Coordinates of C-alpha atoms in Angstrom, one line a residue:
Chain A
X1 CA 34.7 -9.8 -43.1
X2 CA 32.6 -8.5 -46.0
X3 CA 33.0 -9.9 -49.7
X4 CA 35.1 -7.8 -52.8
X5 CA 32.2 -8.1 -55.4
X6 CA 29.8 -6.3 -52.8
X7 CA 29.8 -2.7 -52.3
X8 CA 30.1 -1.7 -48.5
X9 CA 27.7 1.1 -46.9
X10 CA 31.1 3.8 -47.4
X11 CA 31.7 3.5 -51.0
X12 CA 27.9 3.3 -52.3
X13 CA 26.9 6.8 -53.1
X14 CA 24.1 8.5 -54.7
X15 CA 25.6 9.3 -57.9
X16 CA 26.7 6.0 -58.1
X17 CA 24.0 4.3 -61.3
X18 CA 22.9 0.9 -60.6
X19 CA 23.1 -1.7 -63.1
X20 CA 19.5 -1.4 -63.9
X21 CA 19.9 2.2 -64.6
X22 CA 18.7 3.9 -61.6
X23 CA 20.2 5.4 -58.6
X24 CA 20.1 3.9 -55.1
X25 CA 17.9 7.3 -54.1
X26 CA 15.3 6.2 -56.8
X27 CA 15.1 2.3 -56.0
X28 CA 15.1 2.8 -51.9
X29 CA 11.4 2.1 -50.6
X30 CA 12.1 2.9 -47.2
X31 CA 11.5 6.2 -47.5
X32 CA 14.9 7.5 -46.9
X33 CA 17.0 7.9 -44.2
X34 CA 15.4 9.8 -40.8
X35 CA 15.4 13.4 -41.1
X36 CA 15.2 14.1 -37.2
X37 CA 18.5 12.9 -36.1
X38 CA 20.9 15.5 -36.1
X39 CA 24.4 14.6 -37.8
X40 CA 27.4 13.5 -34.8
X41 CA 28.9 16.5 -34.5
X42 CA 25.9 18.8 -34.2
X43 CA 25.1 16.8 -31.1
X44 CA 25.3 19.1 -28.2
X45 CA 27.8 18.0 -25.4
X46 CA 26.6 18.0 -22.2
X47 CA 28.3 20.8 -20.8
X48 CA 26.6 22.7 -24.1
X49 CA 23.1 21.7 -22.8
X50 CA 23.7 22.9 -19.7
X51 CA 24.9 26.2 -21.2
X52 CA 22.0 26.3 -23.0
X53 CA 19.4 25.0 -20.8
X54 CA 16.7 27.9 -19.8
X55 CA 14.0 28.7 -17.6
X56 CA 12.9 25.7 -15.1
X57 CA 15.6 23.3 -16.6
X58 CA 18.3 25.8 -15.8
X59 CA 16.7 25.6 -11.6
X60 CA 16.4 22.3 -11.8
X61 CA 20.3 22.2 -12.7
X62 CA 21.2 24.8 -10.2
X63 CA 19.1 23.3 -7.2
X64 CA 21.0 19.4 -8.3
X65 CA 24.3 21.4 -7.9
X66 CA 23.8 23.0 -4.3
X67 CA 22.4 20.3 -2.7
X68 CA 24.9 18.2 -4.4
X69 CA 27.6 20.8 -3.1
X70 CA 25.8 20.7 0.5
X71 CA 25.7 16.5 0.7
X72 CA 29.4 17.2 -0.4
X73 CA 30.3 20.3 2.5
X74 CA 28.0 17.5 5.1
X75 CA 30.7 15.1 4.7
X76 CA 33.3 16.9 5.0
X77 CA 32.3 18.0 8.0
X78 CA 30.9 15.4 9.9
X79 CA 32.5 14.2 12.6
X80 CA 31.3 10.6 12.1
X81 CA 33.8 7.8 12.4
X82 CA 34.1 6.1 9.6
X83 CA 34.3 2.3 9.8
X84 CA 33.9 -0.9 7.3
X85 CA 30.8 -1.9 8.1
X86 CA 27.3 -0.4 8.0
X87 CA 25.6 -1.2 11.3
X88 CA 24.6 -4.6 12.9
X89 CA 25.5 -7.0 10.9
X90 CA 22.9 -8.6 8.5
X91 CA 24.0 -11.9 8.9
X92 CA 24.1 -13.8 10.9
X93 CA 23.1 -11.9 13.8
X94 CA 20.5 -9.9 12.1
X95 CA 18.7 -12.5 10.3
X96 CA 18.2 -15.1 13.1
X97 CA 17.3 -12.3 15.1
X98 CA 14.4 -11.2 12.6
X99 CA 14.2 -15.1 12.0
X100 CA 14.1 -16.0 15.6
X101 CA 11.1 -13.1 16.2
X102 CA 9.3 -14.1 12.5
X103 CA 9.0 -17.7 13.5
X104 CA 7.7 -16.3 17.0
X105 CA 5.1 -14.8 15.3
X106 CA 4.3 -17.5 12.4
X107 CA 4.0 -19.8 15.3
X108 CA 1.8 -17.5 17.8
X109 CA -0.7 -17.4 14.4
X110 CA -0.6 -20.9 13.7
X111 CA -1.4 -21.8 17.5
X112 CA -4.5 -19.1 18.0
X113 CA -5.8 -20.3 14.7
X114 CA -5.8 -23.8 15.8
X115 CA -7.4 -22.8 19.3
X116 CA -9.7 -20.4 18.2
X117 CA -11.5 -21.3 15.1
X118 CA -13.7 -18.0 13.2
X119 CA -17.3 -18.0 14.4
X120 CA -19.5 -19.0 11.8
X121 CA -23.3 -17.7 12.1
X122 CA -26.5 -18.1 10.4
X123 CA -27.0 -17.4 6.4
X124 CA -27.6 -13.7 5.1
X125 CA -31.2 -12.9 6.0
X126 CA -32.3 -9.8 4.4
X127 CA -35.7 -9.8 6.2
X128 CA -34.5 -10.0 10.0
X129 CA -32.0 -7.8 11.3
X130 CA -30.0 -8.8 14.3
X131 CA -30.2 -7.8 17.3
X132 CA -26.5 -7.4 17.6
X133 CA -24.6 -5.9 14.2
X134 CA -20.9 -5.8 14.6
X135 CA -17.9 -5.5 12.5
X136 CA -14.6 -7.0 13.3
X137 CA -13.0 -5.8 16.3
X138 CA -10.3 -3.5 14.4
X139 CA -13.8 -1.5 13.1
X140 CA -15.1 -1.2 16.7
X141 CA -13.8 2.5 16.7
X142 CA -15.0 3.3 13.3
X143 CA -18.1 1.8 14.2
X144 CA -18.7 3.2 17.2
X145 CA -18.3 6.8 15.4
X146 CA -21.3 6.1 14.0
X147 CA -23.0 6.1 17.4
X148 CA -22.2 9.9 18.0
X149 CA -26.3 10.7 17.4
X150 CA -26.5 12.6 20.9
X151 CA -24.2 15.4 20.0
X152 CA -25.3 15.7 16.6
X153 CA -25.9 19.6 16.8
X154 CA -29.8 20.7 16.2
X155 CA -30.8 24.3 15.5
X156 CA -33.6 26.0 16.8
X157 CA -34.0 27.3 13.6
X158 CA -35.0 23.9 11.8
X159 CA -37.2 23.4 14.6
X160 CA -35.3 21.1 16.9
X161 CA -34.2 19.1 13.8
X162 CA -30.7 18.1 13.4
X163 CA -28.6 19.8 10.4
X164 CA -27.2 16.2 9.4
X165 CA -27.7 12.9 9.0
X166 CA -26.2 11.1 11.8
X167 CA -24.5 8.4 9.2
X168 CA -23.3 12.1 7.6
X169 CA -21.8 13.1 10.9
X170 CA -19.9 9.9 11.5
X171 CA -18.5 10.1 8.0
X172 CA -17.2 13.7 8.8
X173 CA -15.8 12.6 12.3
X174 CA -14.0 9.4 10.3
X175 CA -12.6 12.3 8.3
X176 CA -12.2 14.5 11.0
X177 CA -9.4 11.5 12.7
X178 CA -8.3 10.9 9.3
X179 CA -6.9 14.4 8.6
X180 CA -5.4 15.0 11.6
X181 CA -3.6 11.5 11.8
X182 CA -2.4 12.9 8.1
X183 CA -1.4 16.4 9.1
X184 CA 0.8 15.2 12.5
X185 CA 4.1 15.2 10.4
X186 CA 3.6 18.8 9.1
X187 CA 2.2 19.9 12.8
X188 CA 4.9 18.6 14.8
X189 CA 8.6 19.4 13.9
X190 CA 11.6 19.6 15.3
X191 CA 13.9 16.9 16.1
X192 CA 12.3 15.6 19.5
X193 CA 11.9 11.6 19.4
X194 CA 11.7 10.8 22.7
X195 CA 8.1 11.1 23.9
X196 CA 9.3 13.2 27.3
X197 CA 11.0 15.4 24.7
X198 CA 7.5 16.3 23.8
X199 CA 4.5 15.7 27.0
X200 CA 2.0 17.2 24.7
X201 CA 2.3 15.5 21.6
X202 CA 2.9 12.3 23.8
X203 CA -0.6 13.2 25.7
X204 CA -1.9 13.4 22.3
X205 CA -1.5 10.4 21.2
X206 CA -2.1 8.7 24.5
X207 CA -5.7 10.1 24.2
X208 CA -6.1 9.2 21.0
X209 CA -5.6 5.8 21.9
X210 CA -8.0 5.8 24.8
X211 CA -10.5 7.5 22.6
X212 CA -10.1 4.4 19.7
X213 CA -10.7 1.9 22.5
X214 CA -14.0 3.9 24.6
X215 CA -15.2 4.7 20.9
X216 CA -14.6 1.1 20.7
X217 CA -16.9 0.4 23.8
X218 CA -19.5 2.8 22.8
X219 CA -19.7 0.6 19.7
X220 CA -20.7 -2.7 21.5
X221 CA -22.5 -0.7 24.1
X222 CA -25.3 -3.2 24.5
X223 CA -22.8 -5.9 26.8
X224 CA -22.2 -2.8 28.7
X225 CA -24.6 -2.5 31.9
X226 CA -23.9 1.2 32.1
X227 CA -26.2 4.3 31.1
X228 CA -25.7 5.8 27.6
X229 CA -25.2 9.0 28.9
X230 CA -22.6 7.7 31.4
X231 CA -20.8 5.6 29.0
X232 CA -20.8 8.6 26.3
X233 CA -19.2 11.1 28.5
X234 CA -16.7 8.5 29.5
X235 CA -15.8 8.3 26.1
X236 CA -14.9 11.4 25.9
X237 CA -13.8 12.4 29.2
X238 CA -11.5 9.4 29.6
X239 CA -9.5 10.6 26.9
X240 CA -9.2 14.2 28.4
X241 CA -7.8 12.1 31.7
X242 CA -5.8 10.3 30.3
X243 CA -4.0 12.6 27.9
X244 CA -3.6 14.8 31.2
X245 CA -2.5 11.8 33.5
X246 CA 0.3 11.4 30.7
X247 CA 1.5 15.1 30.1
X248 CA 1.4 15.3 33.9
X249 CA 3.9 11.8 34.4
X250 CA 5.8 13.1 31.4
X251 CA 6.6 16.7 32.9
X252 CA 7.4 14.5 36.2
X253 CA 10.0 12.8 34.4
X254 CA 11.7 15.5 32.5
X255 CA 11.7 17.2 35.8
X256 CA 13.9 14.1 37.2
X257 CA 16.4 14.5 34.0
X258 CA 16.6 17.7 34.9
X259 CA 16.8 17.0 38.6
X260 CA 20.0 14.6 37.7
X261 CA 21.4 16.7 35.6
X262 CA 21.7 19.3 37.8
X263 CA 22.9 17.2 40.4
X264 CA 25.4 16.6 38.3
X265 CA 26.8 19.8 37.3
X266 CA 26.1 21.3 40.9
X267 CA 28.5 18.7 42.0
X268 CA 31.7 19.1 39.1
X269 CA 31.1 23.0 40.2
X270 CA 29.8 23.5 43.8
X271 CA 28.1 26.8 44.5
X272 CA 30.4 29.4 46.5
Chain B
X1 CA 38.5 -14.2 -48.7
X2 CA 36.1 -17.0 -47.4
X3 CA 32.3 -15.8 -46.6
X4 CA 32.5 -17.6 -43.2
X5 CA 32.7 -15.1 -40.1
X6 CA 35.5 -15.4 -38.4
X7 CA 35.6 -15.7 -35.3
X8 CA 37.7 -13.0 -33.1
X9 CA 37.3 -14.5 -29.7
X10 CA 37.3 -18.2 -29.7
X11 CA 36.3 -18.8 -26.5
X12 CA 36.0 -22.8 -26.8
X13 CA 39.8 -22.6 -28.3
X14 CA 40.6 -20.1 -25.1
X15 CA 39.0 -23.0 -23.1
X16 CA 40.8 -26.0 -24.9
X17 CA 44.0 -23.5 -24.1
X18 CA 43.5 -24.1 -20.3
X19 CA 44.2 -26.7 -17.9
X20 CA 40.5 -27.1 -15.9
X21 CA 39.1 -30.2 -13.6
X22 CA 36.1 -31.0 -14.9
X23 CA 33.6 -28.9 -12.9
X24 CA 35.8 -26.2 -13.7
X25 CA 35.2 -27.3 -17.5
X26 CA 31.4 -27.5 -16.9
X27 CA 30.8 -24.4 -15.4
X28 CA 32.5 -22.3 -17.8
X29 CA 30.9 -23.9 -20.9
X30 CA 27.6 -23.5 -19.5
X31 CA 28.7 -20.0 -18.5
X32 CA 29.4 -19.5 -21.8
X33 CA 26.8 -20.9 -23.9
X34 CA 24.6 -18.7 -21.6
X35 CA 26.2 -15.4 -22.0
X36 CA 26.6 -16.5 -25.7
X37 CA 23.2 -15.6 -25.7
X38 CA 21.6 -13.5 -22.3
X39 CA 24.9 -11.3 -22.6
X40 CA 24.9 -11.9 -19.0
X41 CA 28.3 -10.1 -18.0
X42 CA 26.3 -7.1 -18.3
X43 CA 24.1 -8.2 -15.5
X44 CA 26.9 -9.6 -13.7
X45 CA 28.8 -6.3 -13.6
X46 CA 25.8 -4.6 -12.8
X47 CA 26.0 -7.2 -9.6
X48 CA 29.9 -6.4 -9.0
X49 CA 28.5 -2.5 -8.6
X50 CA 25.9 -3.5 -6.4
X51 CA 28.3 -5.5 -4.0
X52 CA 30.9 -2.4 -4.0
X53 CA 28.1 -0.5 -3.3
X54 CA 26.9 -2.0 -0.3
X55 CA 30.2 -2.4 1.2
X56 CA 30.9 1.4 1.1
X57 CA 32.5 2.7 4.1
X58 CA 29.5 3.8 6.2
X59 CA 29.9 6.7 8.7
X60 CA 28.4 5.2 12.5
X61 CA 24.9 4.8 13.2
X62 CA 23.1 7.2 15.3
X63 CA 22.2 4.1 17.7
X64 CA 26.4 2.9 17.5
X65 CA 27.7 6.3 18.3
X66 CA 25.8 7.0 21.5
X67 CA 26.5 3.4 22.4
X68 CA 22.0 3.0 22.7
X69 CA 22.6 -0.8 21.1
X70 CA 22.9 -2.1 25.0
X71 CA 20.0 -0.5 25.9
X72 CA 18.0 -0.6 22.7
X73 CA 17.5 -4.5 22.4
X74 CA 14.4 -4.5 24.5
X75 CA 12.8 -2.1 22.0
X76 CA 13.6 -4.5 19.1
X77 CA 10.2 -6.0 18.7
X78 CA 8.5 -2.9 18.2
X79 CA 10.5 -2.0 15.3
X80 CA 9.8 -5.3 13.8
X81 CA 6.3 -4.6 13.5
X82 CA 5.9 -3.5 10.0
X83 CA 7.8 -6.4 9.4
X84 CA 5.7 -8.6 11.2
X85 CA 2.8 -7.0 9.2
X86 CA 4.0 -7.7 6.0
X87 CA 4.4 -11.2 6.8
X88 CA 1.1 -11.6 8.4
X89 CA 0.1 -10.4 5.0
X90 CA 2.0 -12.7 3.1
X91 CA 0.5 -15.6 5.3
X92 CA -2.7 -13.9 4.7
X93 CA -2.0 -13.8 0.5
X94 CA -1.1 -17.8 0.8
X95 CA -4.1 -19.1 2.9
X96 CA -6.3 -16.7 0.7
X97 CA -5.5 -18.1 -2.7
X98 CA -6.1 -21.4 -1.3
X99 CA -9.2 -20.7 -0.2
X100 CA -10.2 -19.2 -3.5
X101 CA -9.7 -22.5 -4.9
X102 CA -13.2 -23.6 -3.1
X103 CA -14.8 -20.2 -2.4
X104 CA -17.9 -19.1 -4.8
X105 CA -18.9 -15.6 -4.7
X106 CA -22.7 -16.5 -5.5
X107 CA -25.6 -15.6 -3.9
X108 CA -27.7 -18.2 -5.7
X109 CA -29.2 -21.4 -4.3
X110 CA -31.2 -19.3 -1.5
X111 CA -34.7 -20.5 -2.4
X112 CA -36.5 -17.9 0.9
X113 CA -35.0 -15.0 2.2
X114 CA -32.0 -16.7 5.2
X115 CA -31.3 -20.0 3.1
X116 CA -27.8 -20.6 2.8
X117 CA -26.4 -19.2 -0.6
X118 CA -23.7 -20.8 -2.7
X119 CA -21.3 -18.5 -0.9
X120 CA -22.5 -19.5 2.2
X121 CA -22.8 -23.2 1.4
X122 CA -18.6 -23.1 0.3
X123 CA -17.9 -21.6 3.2
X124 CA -19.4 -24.6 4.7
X125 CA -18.1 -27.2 2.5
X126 CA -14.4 -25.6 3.1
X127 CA -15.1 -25.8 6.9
X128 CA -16.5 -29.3 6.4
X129 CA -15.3 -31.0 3.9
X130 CA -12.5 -29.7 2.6
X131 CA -9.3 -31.3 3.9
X132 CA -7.5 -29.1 6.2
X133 CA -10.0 -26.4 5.4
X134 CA -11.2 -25.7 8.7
X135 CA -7.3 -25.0 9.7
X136 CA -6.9 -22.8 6.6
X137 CA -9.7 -20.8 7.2
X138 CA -9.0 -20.3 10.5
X139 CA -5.2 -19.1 10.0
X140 CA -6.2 -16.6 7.1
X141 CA -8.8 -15.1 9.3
X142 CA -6.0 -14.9 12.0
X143 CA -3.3 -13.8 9.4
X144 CA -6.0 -10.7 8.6
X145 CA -6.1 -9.8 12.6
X146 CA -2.5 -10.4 13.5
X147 CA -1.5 -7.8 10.1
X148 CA -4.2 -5.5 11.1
X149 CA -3.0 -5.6 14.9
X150 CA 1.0 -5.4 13.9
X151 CA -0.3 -2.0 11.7
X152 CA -1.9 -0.1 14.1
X153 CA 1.3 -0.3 16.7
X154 CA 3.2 -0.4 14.1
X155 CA 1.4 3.3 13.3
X156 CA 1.8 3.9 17.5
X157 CA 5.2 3.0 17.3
X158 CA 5.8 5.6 14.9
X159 CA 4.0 8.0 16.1
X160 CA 5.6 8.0 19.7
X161 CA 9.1 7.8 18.5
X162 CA 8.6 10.6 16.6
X163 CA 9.8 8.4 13.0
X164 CA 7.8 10.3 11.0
X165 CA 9.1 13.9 11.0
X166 CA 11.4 15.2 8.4
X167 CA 12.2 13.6 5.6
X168 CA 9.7 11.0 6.4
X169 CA 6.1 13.0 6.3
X170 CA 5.4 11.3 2.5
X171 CA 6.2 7.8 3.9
X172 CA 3.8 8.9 7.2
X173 CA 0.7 9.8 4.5
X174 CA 1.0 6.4 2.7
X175 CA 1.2 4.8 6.4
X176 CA -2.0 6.1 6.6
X177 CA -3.5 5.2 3.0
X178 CA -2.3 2.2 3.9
X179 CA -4.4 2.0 7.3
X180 CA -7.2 2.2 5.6
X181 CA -7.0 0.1 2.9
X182 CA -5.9 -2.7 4.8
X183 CA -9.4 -1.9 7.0
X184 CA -10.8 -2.1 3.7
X185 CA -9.3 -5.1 3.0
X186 CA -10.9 -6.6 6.7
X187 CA -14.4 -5.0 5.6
X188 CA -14.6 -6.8 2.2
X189 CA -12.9 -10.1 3.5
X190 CA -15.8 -10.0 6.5
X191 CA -18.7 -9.9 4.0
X192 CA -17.4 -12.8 1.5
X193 CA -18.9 -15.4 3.9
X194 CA -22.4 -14.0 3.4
X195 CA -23.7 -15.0 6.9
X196 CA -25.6 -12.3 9.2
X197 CA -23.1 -10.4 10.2
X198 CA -21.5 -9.9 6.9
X199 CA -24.8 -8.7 5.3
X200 CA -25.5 -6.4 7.9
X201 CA -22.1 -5.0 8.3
X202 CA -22.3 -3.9 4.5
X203 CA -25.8 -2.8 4.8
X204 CA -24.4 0.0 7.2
X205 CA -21.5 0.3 4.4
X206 CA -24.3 1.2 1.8
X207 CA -26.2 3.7 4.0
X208 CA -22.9 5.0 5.2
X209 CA -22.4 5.5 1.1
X210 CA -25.6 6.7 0.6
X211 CA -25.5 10.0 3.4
X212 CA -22.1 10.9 1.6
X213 CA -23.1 13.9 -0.3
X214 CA -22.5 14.7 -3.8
X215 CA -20.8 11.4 -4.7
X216 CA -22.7 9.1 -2.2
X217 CA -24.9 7.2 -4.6
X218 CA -21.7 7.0 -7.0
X219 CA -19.8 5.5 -4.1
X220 CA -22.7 3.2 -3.4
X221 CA -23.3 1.6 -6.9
X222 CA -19.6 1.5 -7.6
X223 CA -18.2 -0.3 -4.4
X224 CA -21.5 -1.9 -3.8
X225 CA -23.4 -2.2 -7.0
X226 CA -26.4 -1.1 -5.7
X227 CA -28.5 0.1 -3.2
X228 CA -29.7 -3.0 -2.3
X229 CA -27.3 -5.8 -1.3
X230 CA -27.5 -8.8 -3.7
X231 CA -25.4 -11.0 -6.1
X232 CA -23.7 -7.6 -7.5
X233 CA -22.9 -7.0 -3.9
X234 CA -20.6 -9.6 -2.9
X235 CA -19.0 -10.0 -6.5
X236 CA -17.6 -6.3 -6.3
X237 CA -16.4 -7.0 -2.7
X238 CA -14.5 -10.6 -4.1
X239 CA -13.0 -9.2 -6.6
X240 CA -12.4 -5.8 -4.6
X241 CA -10.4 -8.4 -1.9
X242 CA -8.8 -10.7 -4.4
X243 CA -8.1 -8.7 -7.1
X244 CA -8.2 -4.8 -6.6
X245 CA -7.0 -4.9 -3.3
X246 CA -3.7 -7.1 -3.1
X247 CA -2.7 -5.1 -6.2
X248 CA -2.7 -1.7 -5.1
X249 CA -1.2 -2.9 -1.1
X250 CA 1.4 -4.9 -2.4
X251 CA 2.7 -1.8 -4.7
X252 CA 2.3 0.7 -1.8
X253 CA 4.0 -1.5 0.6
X254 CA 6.8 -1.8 -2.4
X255 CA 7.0 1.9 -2.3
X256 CA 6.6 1.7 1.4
X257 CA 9.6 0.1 2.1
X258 CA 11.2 1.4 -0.5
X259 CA 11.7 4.7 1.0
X260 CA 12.6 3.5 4.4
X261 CA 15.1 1.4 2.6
X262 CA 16.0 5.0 0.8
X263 CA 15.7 7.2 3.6
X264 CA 17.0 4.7 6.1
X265 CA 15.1 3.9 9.6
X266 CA 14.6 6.9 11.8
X267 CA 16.9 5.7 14.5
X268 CA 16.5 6.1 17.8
X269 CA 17.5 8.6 20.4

């Protein structure tokens, strides 16, 4: 590979004089080799490190291990049949399913799109403000917290004035849903999927719903022909209703689980 | 001893050595010459790991073991809605960079207060003019409502089968962030046009920025450049809804769906 008249890395040494006279140490302008690498067989092994690791290392190492040594103890123990393939199979049946329902979709798009072309008003008119301002219907809830001026709280002691700005009070009630949406996971635990699992949490959410789509309403209250002070306490009453119509139907049906079930056992072992 | 490498593994002799058809030949020259120089049998055993991988022996599904596929199928297209949303998205993205080929976010050109601006007047000329404008218009708007539709159930469907409890709270939280960035996305895109509705919509987004205390006026020059809507306006929101925005979704929906493909789907019961 390499040529005799050469000198390889392995026989060049320091001591060894150049033909000009100096030494390979004096002539090198690379500022000799890297001090920070530690010769091979200092390198630690990595059982050594782990020796030697302290402090929040060492946890870190000792938490990897458990739960390492509890996914291990999981699968010994499961009682899951094991089998060659993972789930429904991707193709074909999966992918024409998801292509079947993508093109569904595509297509539904493509058709509204050509049947219902966007509205396109007047230019941007600064000076005259319409008498109808609306965002996009996907706002209409957002937009209709902004309407929330009659229960903006005033205090006697301002002298009838309110304590906030009612833009301020629709930002806080924006922030208000937004938290709570946030905090559900860490609220709600458990291993309960099925809504009648859980009526309340199912109520919840039907309420929430209704209150998006009267909040909604009380946004484009004008095409309504009802009085403000009707439509606002529908939009928060209907909520209360319907959160309670769906507990109660919930309840109802666990009831009827509970009902068969019973059935059930009552008939393998008949009262004496 | 001659200066010339030598050569240790002669793979054009090794390939002289064999008997090959000629698409045999082919392939493995060019196979070859590539890996000659991409060293791609690295990435192809990389590949190899990946395939054993995915075959694994896979203990049964939650929805195989209680035998729920028979009744489950009905169910189906509510679990494809965060799929459908992306690919409303993605419909959206296409239609959107087209029309960026015409659009002009300028508010010049308005000579008295209500002329038609330059933002305005493209709107028009894509509408008009443009070939096939009108439809392409018309299916990005519809691209925006169908992904903002598919996200809220999407969110419901979640939310009533309980898929977001533990492990799955972090993937919930940037659900959420992701709510409201895509209304933010649906906010900016509704002014662009620069008609009526859009001006007024983000005059209430300015004095909705401006009774935010501590950081309203902040908030109001930053996302709106101003106090007052103008030129500085509508720039921030184009380049909030062509530039900012599809940036920061696409990655979260990456991560998104990266940790349901991590996690797996929370089956169900």
């Amino acid at each position: 590979m390499t040529d005799d008249t050469t000198p390889t890395a392995d026989d060049r040494t320091d001591e060894q004089v150049r033909t000009d006279g100096g030494t390979d140490e004096a002539a090198r302008t690379d500022g000799g080799p890297p001090a920070t690498v530690p010769p091979d067989d200092e390198t630690p092994t990595w059982s050594e490190r782990k020796e030697r690791s302290q402090g929040l290392a060492q946890l870190t190492y000792q938490y990897f291990e458990r739960s390492r040594r509890e996914d291990e103890d999981l699968r010994t123990e499961s009682t899951y049949v094991e089998r060659d393939v993972l789930g429904f199979p991707t193709w074909p049946h999966e992918t024409i399913r998801n292509l079947a329902i993508t093109s569904f979709f595509l297509g539904i798009i493509l058709l509204v799109a050509s049947i219902l072309p966007s509205h396109f008003g007047d230019p941007a008119n600064p000076g005259s403000t319409p008498a109808i301002i609306l965002p996009d219907w996907y706002l209409y809830w957002s937009f209709g917290l902004l309407k929330l001026d009659p229960i903006n709280p005033d205090l006697a002691v301002l002298g009838g004035n309110i304590v906030m700005s009612n833009e301020l009070l629709g930002l806080i009630a924006h922030g208000a849903i937004f938290g709570v949406i946030t905090l559900v996971p860490f609220l709600n635990k458990g291993n309960a999927r099925r809504p009648v699992e859980e009526p309340g949490w199912a109520a919840l959410g039907v309420a929430g719903v209704i209150l998006a789509i009267t909040l909604a309403a009380l946004a484009i209250q004008n095409f309504f022909p009802v009085q403000l002070e009707l439509l606002f306490s529908l939009v928060f009453m209907l909520p209360v209703a319907g959160g309670v119509v769906t507990y109660a139907v919930l309840k109802t049906m666990r009831e009827g689980y509970m009902y068969d079930l019973n059935r059930r056992y009552y008939m393998l072992r008949p009262p004496k | 001893m001659s200066l010339k490498k030598q050569d240790d593994m002669d793979h054009n002799a090794w390939l002289k050595s064999q008997d090959l058809t000629a698409i045999e030949t082919v392939f493995l020259t060019t196979l070859i010459w590539l890996d000659k120089r991409l060293r791609i049998v690295d990435y192809l055993e990389l590949l190899e790991t990946m395939y054993y991988r995915a075959n694994l022996q896979m203990p049964k599904s939650h929805t195989e073991q209680y035998d729920l596929d028979n009744k489950f199928w009905y169910w189906y297209p509510l679990y494809s809605l965060g799929s459908l949303s992306i690919i409303a998205y993605l419909l959206a993205a296409v239609s959107g960079a087209m029309l960026g080929f015409y659009y002009a976010p300028s508010t010049a050109g308005a000579v008295a207060q209500g002329d038609p601006t330059a933002a305005y007047d493209s709107m028009v000329m894509i509408m008009k003019d443009v070939q096939f404008g009108f439809m392409l218009r018309s299916i990005h708007r519809w691209a925006a409502q169908f992904m903002v539709a598919a996200v809220f159930l999407h969110m419901l469907r979640v939310y009533f089968t309980g898929a977001y409890k533990e492990p799955r709270e972090v993937n919930w939280i940037l659900g959420v962030v992701l709510i409201a960035l895509t209304l933010l996305f649906g906010f900016s895109g509704y002014v662009l046009p620069w008609k009526q509705l859009s001006f007024w919509a983000a005059q209430i987004g300015v004095e909705l920025a401006l009774a935010t205390p501590l950081v309203g006026e902040w908030a109001a020059q930053l996302l709106f450049g101003g106090f007052t809507l103008g030129q500085a306006t509508l720039v921030r929101m184009y380049i909030l809804h062509v530039f900012v925005l599809p940036f920061v979704v696409t990655s979260l929906i990456a991560i998104h769906v990266g940790i349901v493909w991590v996690q797996g789907i929370a089956e169900p019961h």
